[in-house]
Short mmCIF file of C-alpha atoms and ligand atoms in Angstrom, two decimals:
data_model
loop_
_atom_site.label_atom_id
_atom_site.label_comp_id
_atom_site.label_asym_id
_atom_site.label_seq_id
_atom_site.Cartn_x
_atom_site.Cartn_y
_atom_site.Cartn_z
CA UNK N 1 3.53 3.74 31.98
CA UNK N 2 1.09 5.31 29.12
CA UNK N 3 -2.41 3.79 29.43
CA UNK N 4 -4.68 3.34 25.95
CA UNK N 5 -7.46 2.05 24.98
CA UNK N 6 -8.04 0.16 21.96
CA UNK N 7 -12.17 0.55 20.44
CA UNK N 8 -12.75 -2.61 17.86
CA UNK N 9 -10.90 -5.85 18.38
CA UNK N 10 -11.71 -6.83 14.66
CA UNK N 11 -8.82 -7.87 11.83
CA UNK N 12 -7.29 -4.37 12.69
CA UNK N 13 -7.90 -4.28 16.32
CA UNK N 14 -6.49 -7.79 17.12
CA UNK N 15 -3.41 -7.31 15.77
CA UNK N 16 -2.93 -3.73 17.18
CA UNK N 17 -3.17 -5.88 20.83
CA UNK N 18 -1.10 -8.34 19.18
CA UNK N 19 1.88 -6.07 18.41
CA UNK N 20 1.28 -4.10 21.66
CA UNK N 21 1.62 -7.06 23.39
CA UNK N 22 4.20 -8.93 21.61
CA UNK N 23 6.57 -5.86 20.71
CA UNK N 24 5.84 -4.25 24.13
CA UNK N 25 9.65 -4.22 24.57
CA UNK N 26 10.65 -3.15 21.42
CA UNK N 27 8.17 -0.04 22.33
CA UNK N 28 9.51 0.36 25.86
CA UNK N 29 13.04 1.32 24.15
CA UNK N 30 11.62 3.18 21.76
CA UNK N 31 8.91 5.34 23.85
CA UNK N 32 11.38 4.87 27.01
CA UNK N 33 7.70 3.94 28.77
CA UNK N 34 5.73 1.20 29.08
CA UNK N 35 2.07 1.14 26.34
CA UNK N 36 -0.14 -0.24 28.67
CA UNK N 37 -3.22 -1.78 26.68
CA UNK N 38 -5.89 -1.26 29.90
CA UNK N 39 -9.31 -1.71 27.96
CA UNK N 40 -10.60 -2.78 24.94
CA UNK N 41 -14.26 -2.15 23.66
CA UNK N 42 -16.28 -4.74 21.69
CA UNK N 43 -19.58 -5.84 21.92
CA UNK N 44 -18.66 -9.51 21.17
CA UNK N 45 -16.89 -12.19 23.64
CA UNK N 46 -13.29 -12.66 23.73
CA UNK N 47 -12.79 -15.47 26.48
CA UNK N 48 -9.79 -17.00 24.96
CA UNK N 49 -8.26 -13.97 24.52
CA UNK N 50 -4.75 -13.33 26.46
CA UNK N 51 -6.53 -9.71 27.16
CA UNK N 52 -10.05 -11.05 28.06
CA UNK N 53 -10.33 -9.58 31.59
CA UNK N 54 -9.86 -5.89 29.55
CA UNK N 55 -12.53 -5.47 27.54
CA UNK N 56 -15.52 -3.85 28.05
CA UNK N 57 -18.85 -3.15 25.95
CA UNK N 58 -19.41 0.09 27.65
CA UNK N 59 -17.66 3.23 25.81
CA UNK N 60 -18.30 5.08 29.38
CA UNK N 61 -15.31 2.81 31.23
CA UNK N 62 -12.95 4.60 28.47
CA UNK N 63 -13.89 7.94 28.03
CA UNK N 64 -14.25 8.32 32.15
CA UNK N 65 -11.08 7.08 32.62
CA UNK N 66 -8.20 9.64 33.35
CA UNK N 67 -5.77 7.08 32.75
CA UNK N 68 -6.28 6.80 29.38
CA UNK N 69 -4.86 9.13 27.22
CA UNK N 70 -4.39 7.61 24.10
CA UNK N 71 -7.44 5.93 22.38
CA UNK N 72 -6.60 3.84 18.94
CA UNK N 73 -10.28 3.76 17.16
CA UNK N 74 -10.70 0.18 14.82
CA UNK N 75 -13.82 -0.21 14.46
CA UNK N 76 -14.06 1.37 11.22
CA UNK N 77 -17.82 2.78 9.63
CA UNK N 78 -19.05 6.08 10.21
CA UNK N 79 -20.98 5.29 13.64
CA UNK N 80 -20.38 4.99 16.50
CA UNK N 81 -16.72 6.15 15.38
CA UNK N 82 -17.50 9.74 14.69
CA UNK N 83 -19.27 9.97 18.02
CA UNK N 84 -17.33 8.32 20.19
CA UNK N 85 -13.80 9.92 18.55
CA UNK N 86 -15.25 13.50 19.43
CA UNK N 87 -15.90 12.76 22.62
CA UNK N 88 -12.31 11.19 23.31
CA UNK N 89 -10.74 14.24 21.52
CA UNK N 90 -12.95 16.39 23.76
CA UNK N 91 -11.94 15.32 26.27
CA UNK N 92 -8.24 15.72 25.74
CA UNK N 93 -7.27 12.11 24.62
CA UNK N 94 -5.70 12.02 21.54
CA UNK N 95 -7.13 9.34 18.84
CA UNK N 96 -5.36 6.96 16.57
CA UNK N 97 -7.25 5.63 13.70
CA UNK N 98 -7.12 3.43 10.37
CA UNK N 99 -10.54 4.25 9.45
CA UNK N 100 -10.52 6.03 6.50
CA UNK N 101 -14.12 6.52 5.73
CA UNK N 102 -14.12 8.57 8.73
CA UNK N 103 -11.32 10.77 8.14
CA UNK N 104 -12.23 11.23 4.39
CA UNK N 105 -15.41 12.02 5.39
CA UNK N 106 -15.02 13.95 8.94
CA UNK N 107 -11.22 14.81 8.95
CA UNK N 108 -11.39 18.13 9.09
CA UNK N 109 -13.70 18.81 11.95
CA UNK N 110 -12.00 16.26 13.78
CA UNK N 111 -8.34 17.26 13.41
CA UNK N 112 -10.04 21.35 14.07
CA UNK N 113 -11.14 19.57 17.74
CA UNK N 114 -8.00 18.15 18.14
CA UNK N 115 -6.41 21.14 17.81
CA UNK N 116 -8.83 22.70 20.06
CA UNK N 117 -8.16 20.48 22.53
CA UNK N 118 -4.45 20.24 22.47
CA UNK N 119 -4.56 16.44 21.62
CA UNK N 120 -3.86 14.79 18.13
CA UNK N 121 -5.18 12.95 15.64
CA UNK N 122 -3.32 10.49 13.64
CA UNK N 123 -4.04 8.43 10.81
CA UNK N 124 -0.94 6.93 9.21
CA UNK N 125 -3.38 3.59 8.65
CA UNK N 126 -5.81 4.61 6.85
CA UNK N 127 -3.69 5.29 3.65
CA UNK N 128 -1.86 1.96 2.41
CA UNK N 129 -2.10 0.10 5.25
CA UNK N 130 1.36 -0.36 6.30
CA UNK N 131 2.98 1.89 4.22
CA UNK N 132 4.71 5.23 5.82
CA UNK N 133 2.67 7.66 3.68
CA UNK N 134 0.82 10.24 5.47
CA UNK N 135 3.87 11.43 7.73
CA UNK N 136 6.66 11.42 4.88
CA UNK N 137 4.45 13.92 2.95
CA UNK N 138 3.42 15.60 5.93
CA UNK N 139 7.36 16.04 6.90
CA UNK N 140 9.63 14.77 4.81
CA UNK N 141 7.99 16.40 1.70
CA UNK N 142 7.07 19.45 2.95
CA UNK N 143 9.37 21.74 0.79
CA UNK N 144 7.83 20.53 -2.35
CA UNK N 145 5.07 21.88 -3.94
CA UNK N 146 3.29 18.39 -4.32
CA UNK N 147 2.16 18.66 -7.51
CA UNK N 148 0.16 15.30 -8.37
CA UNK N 149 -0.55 12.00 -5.99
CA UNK N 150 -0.81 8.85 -8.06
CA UNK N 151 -1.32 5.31 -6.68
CA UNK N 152 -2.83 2.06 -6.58
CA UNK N 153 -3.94 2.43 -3.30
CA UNK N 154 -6.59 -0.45 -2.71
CA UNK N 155 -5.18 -4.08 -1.64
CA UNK N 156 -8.45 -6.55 -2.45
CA UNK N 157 -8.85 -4.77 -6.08
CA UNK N 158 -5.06 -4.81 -6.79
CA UNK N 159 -4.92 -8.80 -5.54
CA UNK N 160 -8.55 -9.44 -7.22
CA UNK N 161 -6.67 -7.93 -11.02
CA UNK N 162 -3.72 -9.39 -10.32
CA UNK N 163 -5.26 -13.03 -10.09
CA UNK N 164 -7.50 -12.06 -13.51
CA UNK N 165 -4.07 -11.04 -14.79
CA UNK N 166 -1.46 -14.01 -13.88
CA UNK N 167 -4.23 -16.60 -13.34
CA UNK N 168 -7.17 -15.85 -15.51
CA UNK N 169 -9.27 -15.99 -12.12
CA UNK N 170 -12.41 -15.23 -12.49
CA UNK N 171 -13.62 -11.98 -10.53
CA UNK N 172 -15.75 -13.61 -7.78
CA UNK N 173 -13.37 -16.25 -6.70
CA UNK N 174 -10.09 -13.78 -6.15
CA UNK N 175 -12.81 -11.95 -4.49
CA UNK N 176 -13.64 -14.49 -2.14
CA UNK N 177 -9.86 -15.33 -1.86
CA UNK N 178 -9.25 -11.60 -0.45
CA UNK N 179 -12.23 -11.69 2.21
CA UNK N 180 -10.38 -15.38 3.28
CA UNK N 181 -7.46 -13.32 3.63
CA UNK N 182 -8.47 -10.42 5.21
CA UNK N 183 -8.23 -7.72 3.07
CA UNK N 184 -11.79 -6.53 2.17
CA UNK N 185 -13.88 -4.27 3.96
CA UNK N 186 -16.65 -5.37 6.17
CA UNK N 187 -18.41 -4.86 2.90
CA UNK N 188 -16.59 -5.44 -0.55
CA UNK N 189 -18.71 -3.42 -2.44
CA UNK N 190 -16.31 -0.43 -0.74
CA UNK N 191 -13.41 -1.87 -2.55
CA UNK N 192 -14.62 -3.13 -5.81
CA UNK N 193 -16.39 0.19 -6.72
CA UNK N 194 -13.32 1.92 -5.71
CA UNK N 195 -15.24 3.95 -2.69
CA UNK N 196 -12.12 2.56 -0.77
CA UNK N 197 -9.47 3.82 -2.84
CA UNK N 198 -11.26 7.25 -3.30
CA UNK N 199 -11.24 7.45 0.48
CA UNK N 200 -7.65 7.32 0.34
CA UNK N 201 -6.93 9.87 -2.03
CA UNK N 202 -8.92 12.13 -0.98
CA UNK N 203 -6.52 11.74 2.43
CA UNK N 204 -3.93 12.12 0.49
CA UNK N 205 -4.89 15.25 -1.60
CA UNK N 206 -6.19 16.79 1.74
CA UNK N 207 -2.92 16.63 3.71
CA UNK N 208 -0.93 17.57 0.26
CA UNK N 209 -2.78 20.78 -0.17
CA UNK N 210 -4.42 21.63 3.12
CA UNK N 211 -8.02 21.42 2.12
CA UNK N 212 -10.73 19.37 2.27
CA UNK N 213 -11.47 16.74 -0.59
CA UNK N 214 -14.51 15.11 0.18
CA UNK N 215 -15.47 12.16 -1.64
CA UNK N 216 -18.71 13.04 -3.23
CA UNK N 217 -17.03 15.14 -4.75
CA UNK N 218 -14.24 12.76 -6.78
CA UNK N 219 -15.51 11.01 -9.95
CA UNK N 220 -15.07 7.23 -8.94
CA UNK N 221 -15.66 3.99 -11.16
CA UNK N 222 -15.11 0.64 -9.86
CA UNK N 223 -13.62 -2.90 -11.46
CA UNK N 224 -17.06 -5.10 -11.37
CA UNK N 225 -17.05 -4.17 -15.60
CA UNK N 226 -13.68 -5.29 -15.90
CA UNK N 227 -13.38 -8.98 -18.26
CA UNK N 228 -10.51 -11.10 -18.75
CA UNK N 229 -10.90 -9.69 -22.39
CA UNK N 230 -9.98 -5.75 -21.58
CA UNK N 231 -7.05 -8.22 -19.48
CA UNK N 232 -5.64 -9.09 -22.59
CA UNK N 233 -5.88 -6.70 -25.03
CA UNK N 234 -4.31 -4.27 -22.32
CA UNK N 235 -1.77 -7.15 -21.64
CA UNK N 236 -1.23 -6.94 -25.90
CA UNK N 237 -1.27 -2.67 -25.39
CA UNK N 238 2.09 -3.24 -23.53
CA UNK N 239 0.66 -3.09 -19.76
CA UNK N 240 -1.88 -3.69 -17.03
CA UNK N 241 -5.05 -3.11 -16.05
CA UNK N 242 -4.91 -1.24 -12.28
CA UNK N 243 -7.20 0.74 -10.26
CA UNK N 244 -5.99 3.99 -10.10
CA UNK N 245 -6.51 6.99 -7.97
CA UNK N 246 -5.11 10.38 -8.91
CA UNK N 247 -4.96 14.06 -8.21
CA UNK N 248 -3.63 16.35 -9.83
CA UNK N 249 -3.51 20.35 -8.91
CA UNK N 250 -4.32 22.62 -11.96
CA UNK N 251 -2.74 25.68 -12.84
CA UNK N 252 -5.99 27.65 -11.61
CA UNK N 253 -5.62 25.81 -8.00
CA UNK N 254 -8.33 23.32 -8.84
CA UNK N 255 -7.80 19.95 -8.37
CA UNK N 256 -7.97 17.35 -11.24
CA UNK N 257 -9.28 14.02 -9.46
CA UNK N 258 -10.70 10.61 -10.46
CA UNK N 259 -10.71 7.02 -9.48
CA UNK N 260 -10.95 4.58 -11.97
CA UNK N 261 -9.29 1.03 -13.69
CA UNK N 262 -6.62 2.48 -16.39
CA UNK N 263 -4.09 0.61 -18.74
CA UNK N 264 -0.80 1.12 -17.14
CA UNK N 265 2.29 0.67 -19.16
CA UNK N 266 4.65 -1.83 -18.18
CA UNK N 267 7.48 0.86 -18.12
CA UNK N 268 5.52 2.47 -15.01
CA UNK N 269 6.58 1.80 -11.64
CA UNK N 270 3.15 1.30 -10.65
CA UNK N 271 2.76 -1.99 -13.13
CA UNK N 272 4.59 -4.57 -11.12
CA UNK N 273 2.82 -3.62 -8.03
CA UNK N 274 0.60 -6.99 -7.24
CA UNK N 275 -1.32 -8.74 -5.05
CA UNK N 276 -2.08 -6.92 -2.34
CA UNK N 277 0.48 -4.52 -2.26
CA UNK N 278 0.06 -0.67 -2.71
CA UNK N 279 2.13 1.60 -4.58
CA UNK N 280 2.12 5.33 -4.43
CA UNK N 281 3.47 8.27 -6.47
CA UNK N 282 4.09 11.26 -4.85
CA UNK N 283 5.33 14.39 -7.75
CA UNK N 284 7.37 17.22 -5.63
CA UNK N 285 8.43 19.97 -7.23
CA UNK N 286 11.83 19.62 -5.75
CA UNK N 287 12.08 15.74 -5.43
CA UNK N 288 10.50 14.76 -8.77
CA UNK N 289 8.68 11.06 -8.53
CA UNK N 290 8.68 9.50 -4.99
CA UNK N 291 6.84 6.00 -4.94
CA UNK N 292 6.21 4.36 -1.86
CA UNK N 293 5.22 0.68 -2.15
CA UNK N 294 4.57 -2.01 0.39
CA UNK N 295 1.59 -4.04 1.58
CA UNK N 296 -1.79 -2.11 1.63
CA UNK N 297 -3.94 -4.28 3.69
CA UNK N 298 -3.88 -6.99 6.48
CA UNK N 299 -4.15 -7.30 10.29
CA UNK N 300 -0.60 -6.63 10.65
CA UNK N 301 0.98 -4.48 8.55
CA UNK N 302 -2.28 -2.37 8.73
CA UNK N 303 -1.75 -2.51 12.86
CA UNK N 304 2.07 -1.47 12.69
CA UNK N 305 1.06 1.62 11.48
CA UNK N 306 -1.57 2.17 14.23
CA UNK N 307 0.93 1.17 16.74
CA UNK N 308 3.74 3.38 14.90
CA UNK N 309 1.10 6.45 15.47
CA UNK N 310 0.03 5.50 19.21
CA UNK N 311 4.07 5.56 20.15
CA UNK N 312 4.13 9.37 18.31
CA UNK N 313 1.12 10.14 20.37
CA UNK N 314 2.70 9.24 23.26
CA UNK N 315 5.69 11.24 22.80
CA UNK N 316 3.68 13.88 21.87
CA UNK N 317 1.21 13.94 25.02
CA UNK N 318 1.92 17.60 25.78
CA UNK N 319 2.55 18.61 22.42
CA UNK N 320 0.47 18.91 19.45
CA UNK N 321 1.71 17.25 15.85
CA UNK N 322 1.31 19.79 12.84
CA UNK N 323 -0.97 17.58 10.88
CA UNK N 324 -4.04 19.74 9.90
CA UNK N 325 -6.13 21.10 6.87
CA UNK N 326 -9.26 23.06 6.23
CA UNK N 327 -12.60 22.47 5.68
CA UNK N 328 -14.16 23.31 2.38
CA UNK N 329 -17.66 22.33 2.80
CA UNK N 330 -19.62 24.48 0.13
CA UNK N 331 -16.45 25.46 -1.58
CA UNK N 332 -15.58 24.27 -5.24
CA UNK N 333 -12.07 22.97 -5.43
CA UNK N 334 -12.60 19.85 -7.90
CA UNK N 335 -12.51 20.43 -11.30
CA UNK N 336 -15.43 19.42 -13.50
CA UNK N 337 -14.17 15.54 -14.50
CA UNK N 338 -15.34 15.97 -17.83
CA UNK N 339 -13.01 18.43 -18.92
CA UNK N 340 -10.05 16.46 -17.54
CA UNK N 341 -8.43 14.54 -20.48
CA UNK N 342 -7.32 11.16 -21.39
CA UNK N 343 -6.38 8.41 -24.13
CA UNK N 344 -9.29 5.74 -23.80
CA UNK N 345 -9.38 2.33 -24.87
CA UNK N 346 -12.70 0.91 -26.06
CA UNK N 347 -13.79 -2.41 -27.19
CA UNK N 348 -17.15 -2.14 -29.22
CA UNK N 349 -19.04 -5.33 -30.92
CA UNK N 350 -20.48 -4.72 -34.76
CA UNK N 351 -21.79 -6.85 -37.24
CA UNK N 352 -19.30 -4.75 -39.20
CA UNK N 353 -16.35 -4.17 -37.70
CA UNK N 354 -14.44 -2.33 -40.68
CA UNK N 355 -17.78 0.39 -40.48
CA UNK N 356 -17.14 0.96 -36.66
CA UNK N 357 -13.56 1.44 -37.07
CA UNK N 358 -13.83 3.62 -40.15
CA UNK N 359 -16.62 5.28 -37.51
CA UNK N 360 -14.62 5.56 -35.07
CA UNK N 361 -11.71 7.19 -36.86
CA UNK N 362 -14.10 9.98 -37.72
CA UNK N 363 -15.85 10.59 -34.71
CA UNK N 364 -12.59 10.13 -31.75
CA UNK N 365 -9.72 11.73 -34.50
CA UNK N 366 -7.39 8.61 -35.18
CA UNK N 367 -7.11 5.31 -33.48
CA UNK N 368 -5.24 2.30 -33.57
CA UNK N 369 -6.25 -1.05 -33.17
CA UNK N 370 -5.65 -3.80 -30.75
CA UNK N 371 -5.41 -7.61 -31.09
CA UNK N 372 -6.15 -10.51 -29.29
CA UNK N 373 -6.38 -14.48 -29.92
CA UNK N 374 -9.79 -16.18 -30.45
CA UNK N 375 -11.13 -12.66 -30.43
CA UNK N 376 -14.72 -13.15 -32.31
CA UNK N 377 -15.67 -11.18 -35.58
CA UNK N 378 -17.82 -9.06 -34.23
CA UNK N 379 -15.57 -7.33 -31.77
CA UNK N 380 -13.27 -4.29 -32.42
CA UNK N 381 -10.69 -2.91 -29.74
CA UNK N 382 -8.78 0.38 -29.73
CA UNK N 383 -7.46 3.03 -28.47
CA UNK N 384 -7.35 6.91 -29.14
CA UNK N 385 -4.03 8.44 -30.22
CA UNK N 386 -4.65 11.59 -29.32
CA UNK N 387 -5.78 12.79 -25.51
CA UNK N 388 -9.50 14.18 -25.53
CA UNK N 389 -11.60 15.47 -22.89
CA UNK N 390 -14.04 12.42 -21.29
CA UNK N 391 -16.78 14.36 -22.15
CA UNK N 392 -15.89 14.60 -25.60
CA UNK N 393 -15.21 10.21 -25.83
CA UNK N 394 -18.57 9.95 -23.21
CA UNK N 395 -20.71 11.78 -26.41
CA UNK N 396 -18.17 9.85 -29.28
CA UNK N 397 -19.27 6.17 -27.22
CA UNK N 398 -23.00 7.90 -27.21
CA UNK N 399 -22.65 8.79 -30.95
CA UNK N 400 -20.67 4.96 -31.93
CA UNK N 401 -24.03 3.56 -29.78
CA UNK N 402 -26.57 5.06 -31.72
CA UNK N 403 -25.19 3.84 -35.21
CA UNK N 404 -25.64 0.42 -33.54
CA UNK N 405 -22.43 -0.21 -32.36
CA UNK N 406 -22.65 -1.55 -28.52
CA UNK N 407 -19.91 -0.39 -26.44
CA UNK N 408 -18.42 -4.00 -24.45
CA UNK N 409 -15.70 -1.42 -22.08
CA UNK N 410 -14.38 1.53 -22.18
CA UNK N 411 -10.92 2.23 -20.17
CA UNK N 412 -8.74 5.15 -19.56
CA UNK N 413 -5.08 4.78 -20.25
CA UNK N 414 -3.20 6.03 -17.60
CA UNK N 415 -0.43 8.76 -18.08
CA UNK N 416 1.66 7.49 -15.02
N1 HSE S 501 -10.03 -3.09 2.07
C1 HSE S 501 -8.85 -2.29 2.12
C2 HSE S 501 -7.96 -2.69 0.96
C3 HSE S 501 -8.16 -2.51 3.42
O1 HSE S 501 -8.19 -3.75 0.37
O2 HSE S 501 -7.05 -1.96 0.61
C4 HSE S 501 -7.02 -1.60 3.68
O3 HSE S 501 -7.41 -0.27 3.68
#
């Protein structure tokens, strides 16, 4: 029998005790051993709870206990995770996690004291909820040279634009639908300004080239600006609109990053991705495209991939997984955002729309218009022909703005 500990009994928590408790069989002839769920830390009540003579508010009744050796961390947020997750690794217990803001933020120093310590950290959750992700690039991949990670990779913004899309929802009521359902973070503003889905691929770039990506560091715009009217002119474009986070590495080593909405054609594999589903596209050099797809968020497909890393860590108790990269604090690896380039569409309003398109032409190099029903006079859509750099369209928008043209959105089209 394998004692763990389970720290945050929230949507992610519960059903990690649910699945350890309902597939403990399953496990048992998987692990050959018995997952025994001894404690469980929360600072609320649980007395209906199955479990409710196990938990405990006190971190001290885990980390003191020698019995323990694997500790699955749920409570997501920065503190006390970080704290408490050093101290298990510390002392020798190996930590299973689905909190990415942690790992995007701490991952290296954690996984270094891992190492240190001859216990692992795992994180399949944290990237696509219950999507295999993190290992298959980590091992199945590894004899590519990975050379860009593409993928809708938050749940509550993919099912918030996919009711806009189908349902002409408006924004705050799918968003309230996904909190309902369990899908947002403790607070939304993580998801719809796409802090969630930067998380993620900054994971992802991490583990696919061994260093650091910090978030700070990655170029990230939200959906909030997003109106049913960029819906349907990108629905008339031939596609949808999907919140998209990329890397790409450059020929100089630098990595090309950003997370932002972008048109997606409808011949992509990541358009039909919906609801709350994630879809990933992983470039090898040897493979060529590899998408995963499956559902992103929820108690328990987010849990099965806990659970899925707390059996590895079990087998592994002596034995240390090669999942590691290095820290790059101080170290320029991103490349400047503005250079990167991109097709844009843009929907302006004018009191003369022929003089902002004949503007337009001019200042962005050839464009071509976009249609819509019941679109009003005064509003001209489009989008560039040619790729430019987003520094060049940020000063063209700047330039159309200042000849009194007001910019409604402005939206990259994604090359995917
Ligand atoms: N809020 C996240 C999402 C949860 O919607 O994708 C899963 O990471």
């Amino acid at each position: 029998m394998i004692s763990v500990a389970l720290m945050g009994h929230g949507v992610v928590g519960s059903g990690v005790a649910e699945i350890l408790t309902t597939h403990k069989q399953k496990l048992f002839s998987s692990l050959g051993e018995e997952i025994y769920l001894k404690r469980i830390l929360d600072l609320r009540e649980f007395p209906e709870s199955p479990l409710a003579d196990r938990f405990t508010k006190d971190f001290e009744d885990i980390i003191s206990d020698r019995e323990v050796r694997v500790v699955i961390e749920t409570m997501g947020g920065l503190n006390p995770a970080y704290d408490f997750t050093k101290r298990c690794l510390k002392e020798g217990k190996s930590v299973v996690t689905s909190n990415k803001e942690l790992v995007a933020r701490h991952g290296a120093e954690l996984l270094a004291i891992a190492k240190e310590n001859n216990a692992n950290y795992l994180f399949e959750a944290s990237v696509g909820g219950g999507i295999p992700i993190l290992r298959p690039i980590n091992q199945c991949l590894v004899a590519n040279e990975v050379s860009e990670i593409a993928g809708i990779l938050n749940g509550t913004t993919n099912f918030i634009l996919t009711k806009m899309i189908n349902e002409s929802m408006p924004f705050d009521e799918a968003l309230k639908l996904a909190q309902d359902l369990g899908y947002a973070e403790r607070n939304p503003e993580a998801d719809v300004e796409g802090h969630d889905a930067c998380r993620k691929i900054c994971i992802l770039a991490s583990l696919a080239y061994g260093k650091h990506i910090y978030p700070d560091n990655v170029h990230t715009e939200g959906i909030t600006k997003i109106a049913l009217e960029d819906v349907e002119y990108a629905a008339n474009w031939g596609g949808v609109i999907k919140l998209i986070g990329k890397c790409r590495r450059l020929p100089d080593g630098m990595m090309d990053m950003v997370v932002a909405p972008m048109f997606v054609p409808c011949t992509s594999q990541l358009a039909n991705i919906n609801d709350v589903f994630n879809g990933i596209m992983v470039r090898g050099d040897c493979t060529g495209d590899v998408v995963f797809y499956g559902k992103g968020a929820g108690m328990l497909p987010t849990a099965s991939a806990v659970v899925a890393d707390v059996v590895d860590c079990c087998k592994h108790l002596k034995a240390r997984k090669r999942l590691f990269w290095v820290d790059t604090q101080g170290e320029e690896c991103i490349a400047d955002y503005n250079e990167s380039k991109t097709k844009m569409y843009i929907r302006l309003f004018a009191d003369d729309t022929t003089a902002a398109y004949n503007k337009a032409q001019d200042i962005l190099g050839g464009i071509t218009c976009l249609e819509r029903t019941n679109a009003p006079q005064c509003e001209l859509a489009f989008v560039t022909n040619e790729e430019l750099t987003y520094g060049t369209i940020t000063k063209a928008i700047e330039k159309l703005e200042s000849l009194g043209f007001k910019k409604a959105s402005a939206i990259r089209i994604g090359d995917l």
